[in-house]
Amino acid sequence: MDFDLIVRVYPFFIDAAGVTILLSALTALLGLACGALGAAARLSRFALARFVGATYVSVFRGTPALIQLFILYFGGPQIGIELDAFEAGVIGLGINAGAYMTETIRGAIISIDKGQKEAARTLGLSRWQAMYKIILPQAARLMVRPLGVNLNMLIKATALVAAISVVELTYTAQRYIGSTYKPFEMFLLAGILYMIIIYATGRAVAWLDRRVQIT
Amino acid sequence: MTDHKEFVQIRHAQKSFGALEVLKDISLTVERGQIVAIIGPSGSGKSTLLRAINDLDPLTGGEVWLDGVQVNRSLPFRQYEKHINQMRQDIGMVFQHFNLFPHMTARENVTMAPKMLKGLSKDEADALAREQLDKVGMLERIDYYPSQLSGGQKQRVAIARALAMKPKLMLFDEATSALDPELVDEVNQVMKKLAEEHMTMIIVTHEMDFAASVCDRVLFMDQGVVVEEGPPEVVFKSPEKERTRAFLRKHLEGAR
Amino acid sequence: MGLDFTVIPKHIDIILLGCLWTIAITAAAALLSFFGGIFFAVIALYAPAVIRLPFRLFEWVFMGTPLLLQLFLIYFGLVQIGVDLPAFVAGVIGLGLHFAVYNSELIQTAILSVDKGQMEAARTVGLSRGQALRKVVVPQAVRAVIPPIGNNMIALLKDSALVSVIGVSELTLSAQRAIGATYRPFEFYILAAAFYYAINLGMEWVQRKIERRIALSR
């Protein structure tokens, strides 16, 4: 184990970890937005919206995220979409994560007992009022844990943007492996930083999950 | 609305799920202040009929009228939604499994709809919650969550929630069937109190004694039709139809 | 630049070959991850502490870091310690180990939930602890987790695209080769995506069949 090397290069890894965190945060936000839209589409009363939602989920979960990223980043310019690597990373991974989150959000909503909606409608609430006042507050509590799993997967998936040369943790590790021929040391550095990020978000999710439970 | 003697009117109600016909041409009139019990074996269609009154389970044929207004009008989606939400504010419903909102306290369960739909202020809503919860004997539990209440207490809060909308009609869908036997009476007491205040009620129930003591009229349903109807003393003591007799025999034996 | 899908037929053979490699690597890694998962689960639950605790650490590290990083470690790490494996083998090992850890998690939970009475019953007829595990407890646990393991296998298919970065000529890298010759990334990545999607649908179909079989055998 070459500790001198680790001490020498770790500041670069710290910077890269910052990029990974930023990328994860933006991707998570976009993923949540896509997931909410996707779930709304899948639960819509319009057959066309349901079809679009189901197709979105099936296609984006049914093909590799790496390919989706390549289509957007390398293929995008052919259809007039010019993005830099970071933007392509956020958008590509965000839409991909959104497909998984769609199922999480939808699953939580449909698991709420039918009687809740009936009781709300019986009082005279509209579909939308029943949804946001009665169903969503209960579903939101059920979503926290599985969305936490989605978030965990998403953080690890941000490594894919190394393949389009975004200088985040995995790219940095790869580059230093190439220049130093010390794969174990570089893996150790990057791995510890990933685990810190994942452990911290896991704790945050667990805390949030406890906070939102009904007494 | 002036006083329609035929306060609730169901005309030729028909309901099928595919080939299965669960309601076969049922007509029923309830006058203002009347209390009607619907009894019958499970699968007889009695809950379906009740749930058709506020269009929770829409009929496939026939009409439901309340106080001179047709409930199940066929309208374009948006207009229908507006219409039915308005109608449902006048029709309180109590469910077998309470369906209290678990993320809200008793107070919030009661005040949610009046605040949202009738624009009550916080103080008005609060006074309303106290009044209604007091009426069902739950005032001291006003800030409890449903999970902290017994089944009977939950059902009483659910009744208060429905009453807070000042409904013209109350529907009870086996309100005591899910309760432990010792908790049934506290809910029955509340329903009796409503009867004394001349609330119009339609009650689907398994409890013959209760039906006999509070109702003006009893309907016995079986296989989607009304087999027999009349005052409780007649239907329970000297039913005309053999099917009614058989049901009562079985049921009263089961109860004892 | 516009789109021109007519360039595809000329390069379809390389793409189809890539498909075969993707199927091969997915199948090989799936097998490794399945048996590896069982093996890991038994170690994680029953091995003596000197083995169990370091092993838990290994599991924890594998679940807390990205697959791509693990692939770099395995590919370049093996080279560093003097083992020069073909990229395909390194890819199978990387994917297989990664998913073995995830399968192991599932199987551990399932083993713990197999009725305690099963172990006791097996012991009373004279089986040793190891025999009872092998013949009674583990088979039941594995059967219970076949559906979620199926989900992991489908995830494995999609993650197999990552081994393109260590030079395995599977579908993704084949698409890149075709793009190198034609400069038509959109067309060939869409084509690759379509093939992945088709294989994915095929796997989902098989998964449903198997689940129905299991449901019947219960």
PDB file of N, CA, C and O in Angstrom, chain A residues 45 113-127 129-130 132-135 137-138 141 214-215, chain B residues 51 54 56 77 81 84-85 88-89 91 93 95 99-104 112-113 116-117 145 147 161-162 165:
ATOM      1  N   ARG A  45     -56.549   9.136 -15.620  1.00  0.00           N
ATOM      2  CA  ARG A  45     -57.778   8.526 -16.126  1.00  0.00           C
ATOM      3  C   ARG A  45     -57.761   8.460 -17.655  1.00  0.00           C
ATOM      4  O   ARG A  45     -58.661   7.914 -18.268  1.00  0.00           O
ATOM      5  N   ASP A 113     -55.083   2.197   1.204  1.00  0.00           N
ATOM      6  CA  ASP A 113     -56.382   1.518   1.203  1.00  0.00           C
ATOM      7  C   ASP A 113     -57.434   2.306   0.419  1.00  0.00           C
ATOM      8  O   ASP A 113     -57.541   3.518   0.541  1.00  0.00           O
ATOM      9  N   LYS A 114     -58.205   1.566  -0.382  1.00  0.00           N
ATOM     10  CA  LYS A 114     -59.225   2.176  -1.225  1.00  0.00           C
ATOM     11  C   LYS A 114     -60.251   2.958  -0.398  1.00  0.00           C
ATOM     12  O   LYS A 114     -60.812   3.955  -0.851  1.00  0.00           O
ATOM     13  N   GLY A 115     -60.483   2.485   0.823  1.00  0.00           N
ATOM     14  CA  GLY A 115     -61.453   3.137   1.712  1.00  0.00           C
ATOM     15  C   GLY A 115     -61.101   4.595   2.001  1.00  0.00           C
ATOM     16  O   GLY A 115     -61.985   5.414   2.240  1.00  0.00           O
ATOM     17  N   GLN A 116     -59.796   4.919   1.967  1.00  0.00           N
ATOM     18  CA  GLN A 116     -59.385   6.297   2.229  1.00  0.00           C
ATOM     19  C   GLN A 116     -59.926   7.225   1.143  1.00  0.00           C
ATOM     20  O   GLN A 116     -60.441   8.302   1.425  1.00  0.00           O
ATOM     21  N   LYS A 117     -59.796   6.796  -0.097  1.00  0.00           N
ATOM     22  CA  LYS A 117     -60.291   7.615  -1.197  1.00  0.00           C
ATOM     23  C   LYS A 117     -61.816   7.701  -1.128  1.00  0.00           C
ATOM     24  O   LYS A 117     -62.395   8.768  -1.308  1.00  0.00           O
ATOM     25  N   GLU A 118     -62.439   6.556  -0.854  1.00  0.00           N
ATOM     26  CA  GLU A 118     -63.900   6.538  -0.782  1.00  0.00           C
ATOM     27  C   GLU A 118     -64.409   7.477   0.305  1.00  0.00           C
ATOM     28  O   GLU A 118     -65.348   8.236   0.083  1.00  0.00           O
ATOM     29  N   ALA A 119     -63.759   7.431   1.470  1.00  0.00           N
ATOM     30  CA  ALA A 119     -64.205   8.301   2.568  1.00  0.00           C
ATOM     31  C   ALA A 119     -64.067   9.763   2.165  1.00  0.00           C
ATOM     32  O   ALA A 119     -64.955  10.579   2.412  1.00  0.00           O
ATOM     33  N   ALA A 120     -62.943  10.092   1.516  1.00  0.00           N
ATOM     34  CA  ALA A 120     -62.726  11.480   1.116  1.00  0.00           C
ATOM     35  C   ALA A 120     -63.750  11.910   0.067  1.00  0.00           C
ATOM     36  O   ALA A 120     -64.333  12.998   0.159  1.00  0.00           O
ATOM     37  N   ARG A 121     -63.991  11.045  -0.920  1.00  0.00           N
ATOM     38  CA  ARG A 121     -64.951  11.382  -1.968  1.00  0.00           C
ATOM     39  C   ARG A 121     -66.364  11.499  -1.398  1.00  0.00           C
ATOM     40  O   ARG A 121     -67.176  12.316  -1.845  1.00  0.00           O
ATOM     41  N   THR A 122     -66.670  10.653  -0.420  1.00  0.00           N
ATOM     42  CA  THR A 122     -67.990  10.670   0.199  1.00  0.00           C
ATOM     43  C   THR A 122     -68.269  11.995   0.895  1.00  0.00           C
ATOM     44  O   THR A 122     -69.407  12.453   0.966  1.00  0.00           O
ATOM     45  N   LEU A 123     -67.194  12.616   1.414  1.00  0.00           N
ATOM     46  CA  LEU A 123     -67.379  13.907   2.075  1.00  0.00           C
ATOM     47  C   LEU A 123     -67.569  15.025   1.055  1.00  0.00           C
ATOM     48  O   LEU A 123     -67.886  16.150   1.427  1.00  0.00           O
ATOM     49  N   GLY A 124     -67.334  14.729  -0.223  1.00  0.00           N
ATOM     50  CA  GLY A 124     -67.508  15.738  -1.268  1.00  0.00           C
ATOM     51  C   GLY A 124     -66.212  16.259  -1.843  1.00  0.00           C
ATOM     52  O   GLY A 124     -66.217  17.183  -2.648  1.00  0.00           O
ATOM     53  N   LEU A 125     -65.062  15.663  -1.441  1.00  0.00           N
ATOM     54  CA  LEU A 125     -63.791  16.103  -2.004  1.00  0.00           C
ATOM     55  C   LEU A 125     -63.685  15.661  -3.464  1.00  0.00           C
ATOM     56  O   LEU A 125     -64.148  14.586  -3.830  1.00  0.00           O
ATOM     57  N   SER A 126     -63.048  16.496  -4.279  1.00  0.00           N
ATOM     58  CA  SER A 126     -62.826  16.125  -5.679  1.00  0.00           C
ATOM     59  C   SER A 126     -61.701  15.109  -5.755  1.00  0.00           C
ATOM     60  O   SER A 126     -61.020  14.848  -4.763  1.00  0.00           O
ATOM     61  N   ARG A 127     -61.508  14.526  -6.931  1.00  0.00           N
ATOM     62  CA  ARG A 127     -60.420  13.560  -7.119  1.00  0.00           C
ATOM     63  C   ARG A 127     -59.089  14.148  -6.681  1.00  0.00           C
ATOM     64  O   ARG A 127     -58.311  13.515  -5.982  1.00  0.00           O
ATOM     65  N   GLN A 129     -58.539  16.864  -4.761  1.00  0.00           N
ATOM     66  CA  GLN A 129     -58.504  17.179  -3.332  1.00  0.00           C
ATOM     67  C   GLN A 129     -58.244  15.924  -2.504  1.00  0.00           C
ATOM     68  O   GLN A 129     -57.460  15.940  -1.554  1.00  0.00           O
ATOM     69  N   ALA A 130     -58.908  14.823  -2.876  1.00  0.00           N
ATOM     70  CA  ALA A 130     -58.699  13.567  -2.154  1.00  0.00           C
ATOM     71  C   ALA A 130     -57.252  13.114  -2.308  1.00  0.00           C
ATOM     72  O   ALA A 130     -56.633  12.612  -1.371  1.00  0.00           O
ATOM     73  N   TYR A 132     -54.419  15.009  -2.918  1.00  0.00           N
ATOM     74  CA  TYR A 132     -53.349  15.739  -2.243  1.00  0.00           C
ATOM     75  C   TYR A 132     -53.572  15.920  -0.750  1.00  0.00           C
ATOM     76  O   TYR A 132     -52.637  16.119   0.003  1.00  0.00           O
ATOM     77  N   LYS A 133     -54.837  15.795  -0.339  1.00  0.00           N
ATOM     78  CA  LYS A 133     -55.092  15.989   1.090  1.00  0.00           C
ATOM     79  C   LYS A 133     -55.079  14.657   1.864  1.00  0.00           C
ATOM     80  O   LYS A 133     -54.701  14.614   3.028  1.00  0.00           O
ATOM     81  N   ILE A 134     -55.493  13.585   1.213  1.00  0.00           N
ATOM     82  CA  ILE A 134     -55.655  12.314   1.920  1.00  0.00           C
ATOM     83  C   ILE A 134     -54.657  11.247   1.448  1.00  0.00           C
ATOM     84  O   ILE A 134     -53.956  10.644   2.261  1.00  0.00           O
ATOM     85  N   ILE A 135     -54.576  11.024   0.139  1.00  0.00           N
ATOM     86  CA  ILE A 135     -53.763   9.902  -0.354  1.00  0.00           C
ATOM     87  C   ILE A 135     -52.264  10.248  -0.293  1.00  0.00           C
ATOM     88  O   ILE A 135     -51.469   9.502   0.272  1.00  0.00           O
ATOM     89  N   PRO A 137     -50.398  12.496   1.382  1.00  0.00           N
ATOM     90  CA  PRO A 137     -49.697  12.564   2.670  1.00  0.00           C
ATOM     91  C   PRO A 137     -49.400  11.185   3.250  1.00  0.00           C
ATOM     92  O   PRO A 137     -48.362  10.987   3.870  1.00  0.00           O
ATOM     93  N   GLN A 138     -50.314  10.234   3.033  1.00  0.00           N
ATOM     94  CA  GLN A 138     -50.074   8.888   3.555  1.00  0.00           C
ATOM     95  C   GLN A 138     -49.052   8.152   2.695  1.00  0.00           C
ATOM     96  O   GLN A 138     -48.188   7.431   3.203  1.00  0.00           O
ATOM     97  N   ARG A 141     -45.309   9.034   3.216  1.00  0.00           N
ATOM     98  CA  ARG A 141     -44.633   8.362   4.328  1.00  0.00           C
ATOM     99  C   ARG A 141     -44.122   6.992   3.924  1.00  0.00           C
ATOM    100  O   ARG A 141     -43.093   6.536   4.401  1.00  0.00           O
ATOM    101  N   ILE A 214     -46.384   8.273  11.375  1.00  0.00           N
ATOM    102  CA  ILE A 214     -47.511   8.727  12.168  1.00  0.00           C
ATOM    103  C   ILE A 214     -47.350   8.205  13.595  1.00  0.00           C
ATOM    104  O   ILE A 214     -47.014   7.046  13.784  1.00  0.00           O
ATOM    105  N   THR A 215     -47.563   9.063  14.560  1.00  0.00           N
ATOM    106  CA  THR A 215     -47.376   8.631  15.958  1.00  0.00           C
ATOM    107  C   THR A 215     -48.390   7.577  16.347  1.00  0.00           C
ATOM    108  O   THR A 215     -49.506   7.599  15.896  1.00  0.00           O
TER     109      THR A 215
ATOM    110  N   ARG B  51     -74.284   1.959  -1.590  1.00  0.00           N
ATOM    111  CA  ARG B  51     -73.181   2.696  -2.205  1.00  0.00           C
ATOM    112  C   ARG B  51     -73.584   3.331  -3.531  1.00  0.00           C
ATOM    113  O   ARG B  51     -72.858   4.178  -4.056  1.00  0.00           O
ATOM    114  N   ASN B  54     -74.955   7.391  -3.103  1.00  0.00           N
ATOM    115  CA  ASN B  54     -74.083   8.553  -3.335  1.00  0.00           C
ATOM    116  C   ASN B  54     -73.164   8.323  -4.535  1.00  0.00           C
ATOM    117  O   ASN B  54     -72.137   8.974  -4.673  1.00  0.00           O
ATOM    118  N   LEU B  56     -71.118   6.015  -5.286  1.00  0.00           N
ATOM    119  CA  LEU B  56     -69.797   5.451  -5.060  1.00  0.00           C
ATOM    120  C   LEU B  56     -69.618   4.213  -5.936  1.00  0.00           C
ATOM    121  O   LEU B  56     -68.544   3.973  -6.474  1.00  0.00           O
ATOM    122  N   PHE B  77     -67.710  14.632 -17.970  1.00  0.00           N
ATOM    123  CA  PHE B  77     -66.903  14.311 -16.803  1.00  0.00           C
ATOM    124  C   PHE B  77     -66.762  15.457 -15.803  1.00  0.00           C
ATOM    125  O   PHE B  77     -67.045  15.311 -14.619  1.00  0.00           O
ATOM    126  N   GLU B  81     -68.382  15.637 -12.098  1.00  0.00           N
ATOM    127  CA  GLU B  81     -67.556  15.705 -10.891  1.00  0.00           C
ATOM    128  C   GLU B  81     -68.033  16.826  -9.975  1.00  0.00           C
ATOM    129  O   GLU B  81     -68.171  16.657  -8.773  1.00  0.00           O
ATOM    130  N   ILE B  84     -71.454  15.824  -8.487  1.00  0.00           N
ATOM    131  CA  ILE B  84     -71.477  14.751  -7.498  1.00  0.00           C
ATOM    132  C   ILE B  84     -70.785  15.185  -6.205  1.00  0.00           C
ATOM    133  O   ILE B  84     -71.207  14.822  -5.106  1.00  0.00           O
ATOM    134  N   ASN B  85     -69.733  16.004  -6.333  1.00  0.00           N
ATOM    135  CA  ASN B  85     -69.069  16.480  -5.121  1.00  0.00           C
ATOM    136  C   ASN B  85     -70.022  17.337  -4.297  1.00  0.00           C
ATOM    137  O   ASN B  85     -70.022  17.295  -3.071  1.00  0.00           O
ATOM    138  N   ARG B  88     -72.608  14.944  -2.696  1.00  0.00           N
ATOM    139  CA  ARG B  88     -72.064  14.112  -1.614  1.00  0.00           C
ATOM    140  C   ARG B  88     -71.894  14.894  -0.312  1.00  0.00           C
ATOM    141  O   ARG B  88     -71.864  14.320   0.764  1.00  0.00           O
ATOM    142  N   GLN B  89     -71.769  16.236  -0.451  1.00  0.00           N
ATOM    143  CA  GLN B  89     -71.687  17.031   0.776  1.00  0.00           C
ATOM    144  C   GLN B  89     -72.963  16.892   1.596  1.00  0.00           C
ATOM    145  O   GLN B  89     -72.955  17.084   2.809  1.00  0.00           O
ATOM    146  N   ILE B  91     -74.730  14.032   1.687  1.00  0.00           N
ATOM    147  CA  ILE B  91     -74.967  12.628   1.999  1.00  0.00           C
ATOM    148  C   ILE B  91     -73.805  12.104   2.833  1.00  0.00           C
ATOM    149  O   ILE B  91     -72.720  11.861   2.317  1.00  0.00           O
ATOM    150  N   MET B  93     -71.665   9.392   4.952  1.00  0.00           N
ATOM    151  CA  MET B  93     -71.557   7.936   4.857  1.00  0.00           C
ATOM    152  C   MET B  93     -70.616   7.415   5.930  1.00  0.00           C
ATOM    153  O   MET B  93     -69.577   7.999   6.214  1.00  0.00           O
ATOM    154  N   PHE B  95     -68.606   3.885   7.135  1.00  0.00           N
ATOM    155  CA  PHE B  95     -68.158   2.615   6.559  1.00  0.00           C
ATOM    156  C   PHE B  95     -67.938   1.546   7.630  1.00  0.00           C
ATOM    157  O   PHE B  95     -67.681   1.856   8.793  1.00  0.00           O
ATOM    158  N   ASN B  99     -62.543   3.887   7.904  1.00  0.00           N
ATOM    159  CA  ASN B  99     -61.847   4.723   6.920  1.00  0.00           C
ATOM    160  C   ASN B  99     -61.530   6.110   7.462  1.00  0.00           C
ATOM    161  O   ASN B  99     -61.613   7.108   6.753  1.00  0.00           O
ATOM    162  N   LEU B 100     -61.141   6.155   8.735  1.00  0.00           N
ATOM    163  CA  LEU B 100     -60.644   7.426   9.262  1.00  0.00           C
ATOM    164  C   LEU B 100     -59.306   7.711   8.610  1.00  0.00           C
ATOM    165  O   LEU B 100     -58.587   6.796   8.212  1.00  0.00           O
ATOM    166  N   PHE B 101     -58.951   8.995   8.504  1.00  0.00           N
ATOM    167  CA  PHE B 101     -57.676   9.361   7.909  1.00  0.00           C
ATOM    168  C   PHE B 101     -56.588   9.222   8.975  1.00  0.00           C
ATOM    169  O   PHE B 101     -56.591   9.972   9.950  1.00  0.00           O
ATOM    170  N   PRO B 102     -55.673   8.256   8.804  1.00  0.00           N
ATOM    171  CA  PRO B 102     -54.751   7.933   9.899  1.00  0.00           C
ATOM    172  C   PRO B 102     -53.738   9.032  10.191  1.00  0.00           C
ATOM    173  O   PRO B 102     -53.170   9.067  11.277  1.00  0.00           O
ATOM    174  N   HIS B 103     -53.523   9.927   9.224  1.00  0.00           N
ATOM    175  CA  HIS B 103     -52.521  10.971   9.431  1.00  0.00           C
ATOM    176  C   HIS B 103     -53.120  12.228  10.040  1.00  0.00           C
ATOM    177  O   HIS B 103     -52.451  13.246  10.139  1.00  0.00           O
ATOM    178  N   MET B 104     -54.386  12.150  10.445  1.00  0.00           N
ATOM    179  CA  MET B 104     -55.043  13.314  11.026  1.00  0.00           C
ATOM    180  C   MET B 104     -55.621  12.941  12.388  1.00  0.00           C
ATOM    181  O   MET B 104     -56.085  11.819  12.579  1.00  0.00           O
ATOM    182  N   MET B 112     -61.526  18.716   8.370  1.00  0.00           N
ATOM    183  CA  MET B 112     -60.873  18.809   7.061  1.00  0.00           C
ATOM    184  C   MET B 112     -61.850  19.237   5.958  1.00  0.00           C
ATOM    185  O   MET B 112     -61.637  20.239   5.269  1.00  0.00           O
ATOM    186  N   ALA B 113     -62.925  18.460   5.796  1.00  0.00           N
ATOM    187  CA  ALA B 113     -63.838  18.751   4.683  1.00  0.00           C
ATOM    188  C   ALA B 113     -64.583  20.085   4.856  1.00  0.00           C
ATOM    189  O   ALA B 113     -64.667  20.856   3.894  1.00  0.00           O
ATOM    190  N   MET B 116     -62.222  22.830   3.933  1.00  0.00           N
ATOM    191  CA  MET B 116     -61.830  22.831   2.532  1.00  0.00           C
ATOM    192  C   MET B 116     -63.001  23.179   1.619  1.00  0.00           C
ATOM    193  O   MET B 116     -62.847  23.915   0.652  1.00  0.00           O
ATOM    194  N   LEU B 117     -64.180  22.646   1.927  1.00  0.00           N
ATOM    195  CA  LEU B 117     -65.292  22.749   0.987  1.00  0.00           C
ATOM    196  C   LEU B 117     -66.270  23.854   1.347  1.00  0.00           C
ATOM    197  O   LEU B 117     -66.980  24.360   0.493  1.00  0.00           O
ATOM    198  N   TYR B 145     -54.915  10.493  17.586  1.00  0.00           N
ATOM    199  CA  TYR B 145     -54.883   9.928  16.241  1.00  0.00           C
ATOM    200  C   TYR B 145     -55.705   8.641  16.215  1.00  0.00           C
ATOM    201  O   TYR B 145     -55.847   7.975  17.245  1.00  0.00           O
ATOM    202  N   SER B 147     -55.026   5.719  15.370  1.00  0.00           N
ATOM    203  CA  SER B 147     -54.328   4.532  15.878  1.00  0.00           C
ATOM    204  C   SER B 147     -54.374   4.455  17.403  1.00  0.00           C
ATOM    205  O   SER B 147     -54.091   3.420  17.980  1.00  0.00           O
ATOM    206  N   ARG B 161     -67.370  12.961  11.805  1.00  0.00           N
ATOM    207  CA  ARG B 161     -66.807  13.506  10.573  1.00  0.00           C
ATOM    208  C   ARG B 161     -67.896  13.688   9.516  1.00  0.00           C
ATOM    209  O   ARG B 161     -67.946  14.714   8.835  1.00  0.00           O
ATOM    210  N   ALA B 162     -68.761  12.677   9.393  1.00  0.00           N
ATOM    211  CA  ALA B 162     -69.834  12.769   8.401  1.00  0.00           C
ATOM    212  C   ALA B 162     -70.844  13.848   8.798  1.00  0.00           C
ATOM    213  O   ALA B 162     -71.303  14.623   7.960  1.00  0.00           O
ATOM    214  N   MET B 165     -70.493  17.805   8.038  1.00  0.00           N
ATOM    215  CA  MET B 165     -70.884  18.411   6.767  1.00  0.00           C
ATOM    216  C   MET B 165     -72.369  18.764   6.758  1.00  0.00           C
ATOM    217  O   MET B 165     -72.901  19.188   5.739  1.00  0.00           O
TER     218      MET B 165
END
